[in-house]
Amino acid sequence: MTTTPPAVRPKRPHFSSGPCAKPPGWSPDKIDTHILGRSHRSGLGKERLKHCIDLMREMLVLPDTHRIGIVPGSDTGAFEIAMWTMLGAKPATCLAWESFGEGWVTDAVKQLRLDPTVIRADYGELPDLAQVDWSNDVLFTWNGTTSGVRVPDGEWIAADREGLSFADATSAVFAYDLPWDKIDVATFSWQKVLGGEGGHGVLILGPRAVERLESYMPDRPLPKIFRLTKGGKLIDGIFTGETINTPSMLAVEDAIWSLQWFQEQGGLKAMIARTEANAAALDRIVEQRNWLGHLAQHPEIRSKTSVCLTVDGADAEFIKRFTKLLEAEGAAYDIASYRDAPPGLRIWCGATVDTADIEALGPWLDWAWSVLGEQMQ
Ligand SMILES: Cc1ncc(COP(=O)(O)O)c(C=O)c1O
């Protein structure tokens, strides 16, 4: 191996797992700014919010059974709105196999004081999904962004469940074909696969979730930004563009731009194909190097978006130096594993990344490996 830098750099070295790369061709001057400086409750404001909602529905291939709305607080806000408004009616089970799932356990135990059944697995593994009791409400992360482990499909979710399924799907939407009939609540943020901005969350509710909201009022105070019902009825406006409070219309327009790019590429199928091509390109890089490995050993549960890699013998300090070298060269940004995860690399393979850039990254990983190897001799 050589310490001479490779000749070709990834054109866009944006491999962060959130906020993720903007779509190819994106630039701020392409964003429609007509609505800026105007009310989100004006005719135009409502129209743009509704347009964003309609595009999300189309790009997700979301059935009419499910409502979709824009809420405050990014994915965290959307998931916590769902937890605070709906949990407590039934026993709860929380599944956790990385830090975000663990965060929902903390909320359920320490804040909501629900005494849930908690089923855990280590980083790189998935818990035994057959253990899940579907008389409970079940909370899980479809794609664990910090361990690179995802659920393989929706087969393990009971069709005749009594409880509700709550999927934190922020790094899964637009990357996998989600079985909406198995999902009662899903949440995501624009900053992931869409390459949009943080700040707003998206809340998706199936009919059984709406039924829960309209029949159950938890015995806890709910701040205004968490309230989805009025007089025991769902506030339908939230799902047609009448947001609870003031959104960033710049973030909304930015999301619209990304969604239109998705549409031009061929929609969900095309986005899944781009993600899979990226993950396959990264997989080839891993296969060809004995010092790189996958944190998720089993391919059927390995994420195709937030791919987490092990680096032979690396500790947190090594990863810091490795990723700093690549950042300084403009070859790869933000590819260190998450702070709570085992030291390693995490490379985003979602649809807004170009496969050629993943391919160009391989020689740069070799370069950083040999530079650090020399320095340590
Ligand atoms: C699985 C998962 N859940 C929740 C979050 C929090 O998302 P946000 O910062 O958009 O609230 C993230 C962010 O990386 C995530 O990956």
PDB file of N, CA, C and O in Angstrom, residues 111-150:
ATOM      1  N   GLN A 111     -39.374   8.795  32.038  1.00  0.00           N
ATOM      2  CA  GLN A 111     -40.255   9.947  31.890  1.00  0.00           C
ATOM      3  C   GLN A 111     -41.725   9.532  31.962  1.00  0.00           C
ATOM      4  O   GLN A 111     -42.501  10.099  32.719  1.00  0.00           O
ATOM      5  N   LEU A 112     -42.081   8.506  31.192  1.00  0.00           N
ATOM      6  CA  LEU A 112     -43.493   8.085  31.188  1.00  0.00           C
ATOM      7  C   LEU A 112     -43.792   7.092  32.310  1.00  0.00           C
ATOM      8  O   LEU A 112     -44.955   6.836  32.612  1.00  0.00           O
ATOM      9  N   ARG A 113     -42.745   6.543  32.925  1.00  0.00           N
ATOM     10  CA  ARG A 113     -42.869   5.592  34.055  1.00  0.00           C
ATOM     11  C   ARG A 113     -43.835   4.446  33.742  1.00  0.00           C
ATOM     12  O   ARG A 113     -44.759   4.163  34.488  1.00  0.00           O
ATOM     13  N   LEU A 114     -43.557   3.803  32.624  1.00  0.00           N
ATOM     14  CA  LEU A 114     -44.479   2.778  32.124  1.00  0.00           C
ATOM     15  C   LEU A 114     -44.112   1.356  32.509  1.00  0.00           C
ATOM     16  O   LEU A 114     -44.907   0.460  32.278  1.00  0.00           O
ATOM     17  N   ASP A 115     -42.935   1.128  33.019  1.00  0.00           N
ATOM     18  CA  ASP A 115     -42.501  -0.225  33.340  1.00  0.00           C
ATOM     19  C   ASP A 115     -42.635  -1.177  32.133  1.00  0.00           C
ATOM     20  O   ASP A 115     -43.266  -2.240  32.224  1.00  0.00           O
ATOM     21  N   PRO A 116     -42.052  -0.808  31.007  1.00  0.00           N
ATOM     22  CA  PRO A 116     -42.199  -1.652  29.815  1.00  0.00           C
ATOM     23  C   PRO A 116     -41.357  -2.920  29.911  1.00  0.00           C
ATOM     24  O   PRO A 116     -40.397  -2.975  30.684  1.00  0.00           O
ATOM     25  N   THR A 117     -41.717  -3.922  29.110  1.00  0.00           N
ATOM     26  CA  THR A 117     -40.818  -5.060  28.883  1.00  0.00           C
ATOM     27  C   THR A 117     -39.751  -4.553  27.919  1.00  0.00           C
ATOM     28  O   THR A 117     -40.083  -3.958  26.895  1.00  0.00           O
ATOM     29  N   VAL A 118     -38.489  -4.768  28.275  1.00  0.00           N
ATOM     30  CA  VAL A 118     -37.414  -4.271  27.401  1.00  0.00           C
ATOM     31  C   VAL A 118     -36.664  -5.472  26.842  1.00  0.00           C
ATOM     32  O   VAL A 118     -36.231  -6.345  27.593  1.00  0.00           O
ATOM     33  N   ILE A 119     -36.566  -5.532  25.536  1.00  0.00           N
ATOM     34  CA  ILE A 119     -35.828  -6.624  24.885  1.00  0.00           C
ATOM     35  C   ILE A 119     -34.649  -5.984  24.143  1.00  0.00           C
ATOM     36  O   ILE A 119     -34.844  -5.151  23.266  1.00  0.00           O
ATOM     37  N   ARG A 120     -33.446  -6.381  24.568  1.00  0.00           N
ATOM     38  CA  ARG A 120     -32.258  -5.706  24.039  1.00  0.00           C
ATOM     39  C   ARG A 120     -31.353  -6.651  23.253  1.00  0.00           C
ATOM     40  O   ARG A 120     -31.413  -7.864  23.440  1.00  0.00           O
ATOM     41  N   ALA A 121     -30.499  -6.071  22.425  1.00  0.00           N
ATOM     42  CA  ALA A 121     -29.396  -6.820  21.807  1.00  0.00           C
ATOM     43  C   ALA A 121     -28.202  -5.889  21.736  1.00  0.00           C
ATOM     44  O   ALA A 121     -28.347  -4.658  21.762  1.00  0.00           O
ATOM     45  N   ASP A 122     -27.011  -6.490  21.670  1.00  0.00           N
ATOM     46  CA  ASP A 122     -25.781  -5.700  21.570  1.00  0.00           C
ATOM     47  C   ASP A 122     -25.659  -5.048  20.193  1.00  0.00           C
ATOM     48  O   ASP A 122     -26.323  -5.462  19.246  1.00  0.00           O
ATOM     49  N   TYR A 123     -24.752  -4.091  20.102  1.00  0.00           N
ATOM     50  CA  TYR A 123     -24.440  -3.461  18.808  1.00  0.00           C
ATOM     51  C   TYR A 123     -24.058  -4.542  17.796  1.00  0.00           C
ATOM     52  O   TYR A 123     -23.238  -5.416  18.100  1.00  0.00           O
ATOM     53  N   GLY A 124     -24.672  -4.507  16.643  1.00  0.00           N
ATOM     54  CA  GLY A 124     -24.369  -5.483  15.592  1.00  0.00           C
ATOM     55  C   GLY A 124     -25.360  -6.637  15.556  1.00  0.00           C
ATOM     56  O   GLY A 124     -25.366  -7.421  14.610  1.00  0.00           O
ATOM     57  N   GLU A 125     -26.193  -6.737  16.602  1.00  0.00           N
ATOM     58  CA  GLU A 125     -27.152  -7.852  16.683  1.00  0.00           C
ATOM     59  C   GLU A 125     -28.571  -7.303  16.715  1.00  0.00           C
ATOM     60  O   GLU A 125     -28.793  -6.126  16.996  1.00  0.00           O
ATOM     61  N   LEU A 126     -29.518  -8.242  16.476  1.00  0.00           N
ATOM     62  CA  LEU A 126     -30.937  -7.924  16.612  1.00  0.00           C
ATOM     63  C   LEU A 126     -31.492  -8.826  17.714  1.00  0.00           C
ATOM     64  O   LEU A 126     -31.102  -9.986  17.796  1.00  0.00           O
ATOM     65  N   PRO A 127     -32.395  -8.340  18.556  1.00  0.00           N
ATOM     66  CA  PRO A 127     -32.977  -9.259  19.557  1.00  0.00           C
ATOM     67  C   PRO A 127     -33.871 -10.298  18.880  1.00  0.00           C
ATOM     68  O   PRO A 127     -34.221 -10.153  17.706  1.00  0.00           O
ATOM     69  N   ASP A 128     -34.268 -11.312  19.635  1.00  0.00           N
ATOM     70  CA  ASP A 128     -35.148 -12.341  19.097  1.00  0.00           C
ATOM     71  C   ASP A 128     -36.554 -11.758  18.941  1.00  0.00           C
ATOM     72  O   ASP A 128     -37.290 -11.583  19.919  1.00  0.00           O
ATOM     73  N   LEU A 129     -36.912 -11.454  17.695  1.00  0.00           N
ATOM     74  CA  LEU A 129     -38.184 -10.768  17.442  1.00  0.00           C
ATOM     75  C   LEU A 129     -39.385 -11.679  17.705  1.00  0.00           C
ATOM     76  O   LEU A 129     -40.503 -11.204  17.912  1.00  0.00           O
ATOM     77  N   ALA A 130     -39.131 -12.983  17.737  1.00  0.00           N
ATOM     78  CA  ALA A 130     -40.217 -13.940  18.004  1.00  0.00           C
ATOM     79  C   ALA A 130     -40.716 -13.825  19.450  1.00  0.00           C
ATOM     80  O   ALA A 130     -41.805 -14.281  19.776  1.00  0.00           O
ATOM     81  N   GLN A 131     -39.905 -13.210  20.308  1.00  0.00           N
ATOM     82  CA  GLN A 131     -40.302 -13.041  21.722  1.00  0.00           C
ATOM     83  C   GLN A 131     -41.375 -11.976  21.926  1.00  0.00           C
ATOM     84  O   GLN A 131     -41.952 -11.867  22.995  1.00  0.00           O
ATOM     85  N   VAL A 132     -41.597 -11.154  20.902  1.00  0.00           N
ATOM     86  CA  VAL A 132     -42.460  -9.982  21.096  1.00  0.00           C
ATOM     87  C   VAL A 132     -43.922 -10.396  21.294  1.00  0.00           C
ATOM     88  O   VAL A 132     -44.469 -11.182  20.525  1.00  0.00           O
ATOM     89  N   ASP A 133     -44.520  -9.849  22.339  1.00  0.00           N
ATOM     90  CA  ASP A 133     -45.921 -10.135  22.663  1.00  0.00           C
ATOM     91  C   ASP A 133     -46.774  -9.000  22.069  1.00  0.00           C
ATOM     92  O   ASP A 133     -46.747  -7.864  22.555  1.00  0.00           O
ATOM     93  N   TRP A 134     -47.539  -9.333  21.039  1.00  0.00           N
ATOM     94  CA  TRP A 134     -48.279  -8.299  20.317  1.00  0.00           C
ATOM     95  C   TRP A 134     -49.608  -7.907  20.968  1.00  0.00           C
ATOM     96  O   TRP A 134     -50.401  -7.180  20.373  1.00  0.00           O
ATOM     97  N   SER A 135     -49.820  -8.392  22.237  1.00  0.00           N
ATOM     98  CA  SER A 135     -50.934  -7.793  22.981  1.00  0.00           C
ATOM     99  C   SER A 135     -50.460  -6.443  23.540  1.00  0.00           C
ATOM    100  O   SER A 135     -51.248  -5.643  24.023  1.00  0.00           O
ATOM    101  N   ASN A 136     -49.135  -6.226  23.466  1.00  0.00           N
ATOM    102  CA  ASN A 136     -48.526  -4.964  23.938  1.00  0.00           C
ATOM    103  C   ASN A 136     -48.421  -3.955  22.799  1.00  0.00           C
ATOM    104  O   ASN A 136     -48.391  -4.331  21.628  1.00  0.00           O
ATOM    105  N   ASP A 137     -48.256  -2.682  23.180  1.00  0.00           N
ATOM    106  CA  ASP A 137     -47.751  -1.693  22.225  1.00  0.00           C
ATOM    107  C   ASP A 137     -46.259  -1.946  22.094  1.00  0.00           C
ATOM    108  O   ASP A 137     -45.573  -2.162  23.108  1.00  0.00           O
ATOM    109  N   VAL A 138     -45.748  -1.923  20.873  1.00  0.00           N
ATOM    110  CA  VAL A 138     -44.343  -2.299  20.656  1.00  0.00           C
ATOM    111  C   VAL A 138     -43.593  -1.164  19.964  1.00  0.00           C
ATOM    112  O   VAL A 138     -44.005  -0.705  18.893  1.00  0.00           O
ATOM    113  N   LEU A 139     -42.503  -0.725  20.609  1.00  0.00           N
ATOM    114  CA  LEU A 139     -41.701   0.378  20.072  1.00  0.00           C
ATOM    115  C   LEU A 139     -40.383  -0.166  19.539  1.00  0.00           C
ATOM    116  O   LEU A 139     -39.705  -0.926  20.249  1.00  0.00           O
ATOM    117  N   PHE A 140     -40.027   0.219  18.341  1.00  0.00           N
ATOM    118  CA  PHE A 140     -38.747  -0.244  17.801  1.00  0.00           C
ATOM    119  C   PHE A 140     -38.235   0.725  16.742  1.00  0.00           C
ATOM    120  O   PHE A 140     -38.971   1.596  16.270  1.00  0.00           O
ATOM    121  N   THR A 141     -36.970   0.543  16.397  1.00  0.00           N
ATOM    122  CA  THR A 141     -36.312   1.368  15.387  1.00  0.00           C
ATOM    123  C   THR A 141     -36.163   0.507  14.138  1.00  0.00           C
ATOM    124  O   THR A 141     -35.566  -0.563  14.214  1.00  0.00           O
ATOM    125  N   TRP A 142     -36.760   0.935  13.018  1.00  0.00           N
ATOM    126  CA  TRP A 142     -36.712   0.064  11.828  1.00  0.00           C
ATOM    127  C   TRP A 142     -35.269  -0.133  11.377  1.00  0.00           C
ATOM    128  O   TRP A 142     -34.851  -1.250  11.055  1.00  0.00           O
ATOM    129  N   ASN A 143     -34.524   0.948  11.372  1.00  0.00           N
ATOM    130  CA  ASN A 143     -33.118   0.875  10.967  1.00  0.00           C
ATOM    131  C   ASN A 143     -32.291   1.597  12.040  1.00  0.00           C
ATOM    132  O   ASN A 143     -32.382   2.815  12.178  1.00  0.00           O
ATOM    133  N   GLY A 144     -31.551   0.816  12.813  1.00  0.00           N
ATOM    134  CA  GLY A 144     -30.746   1.408  13.882  1.00  0.00           C
ATOM    135  C   GLY A 144     -29.555   2.143  13.276  1.00  0.00           C
ATOM    136  O   GLY A 144     -28.611   1.520  12.792  1.00  0.00           O
ATOM    137  N   THR A 145     -29.611   3.464  13.320  1.00  0.00           N
ATOM    138  CA  THR A 145     -28.607   4.249  12.598  1.00  0.00           C
ATOM    139  C   THR A 145     -27.225   4.128  13.225  1.00  0.00           C
ATOM    140  O   THR A 145     -26.221   4.316  12.548  1.00  0.00           O
ATOM    141  N   THR A 146     -27.157   3.835  14.532  1.00  0.00           N
ATOM    142  CA  THR A 146     -25.829   3.844  15.163  1.00  0.00           C
ATOM    143  C   THR A 146     -25.185   2.459  15.221  1.00  0.00           C
ATOM    144  O   THR A 146     -24.015   2.351  15.574  1.00  0.00           O
ATOM    145  N   SER A 147     -25.925   1.404  14.871  1.00  0.00           N
ATOM    146  CA  SER A 147     -25.299   0.072  14.839  1.00  0.00           C
ATOM    147  C   SER A 147     -25.337  -0.535  13.449  1.00  0.00           C
ATOM    148  O   SER A 147     -24.710  -1.563  13.192  1.00  0.00           O
ATOM    149  N   GLY A 148     -26.109   0.099  12.552  1.00  0.00           N
ATOM    150  CA  GLY A 148     -26.210  -0.456  11.197  1.00  0.00           C
ATOM    151  C   GLY A 148     -26.991  -1.757  11.164  1.00  0.00           C
ATOM    152  O   GLY A 148     -26.757  -2.592  10.297  1.00  0.00           O
ATOM    153  N   VAL A 149     -27.922  -1.908  12.110  1.00  0.00           N
ATOM    154  CA  VAL A 149     -28.760  -3.116  12.144  1.00  0.00           C
ATOM    155  C   VAL A 149     -30.212  -2.702  11.925  1.00  0.00           C
ATOM    156  O   VAL A 149     -30.694  -1.757  12.539  1.00  0.00           O
ATOM    157  N   ARG A 150     -30.890  -3.449  11.042  1.00  0.00           N
ATOM    158  CA  ARG A 150     -32.293  -3.153  10.742  1.00  0.00           C
ATOM    159  C   ARG A 150     -33.123  -4.407  10.952  1.00  0.00           C
ATOM    160  O   ARG A 150     -32.572  -5.524  10.972  1.00  0.00           O
TER     161      ARG A 150
END
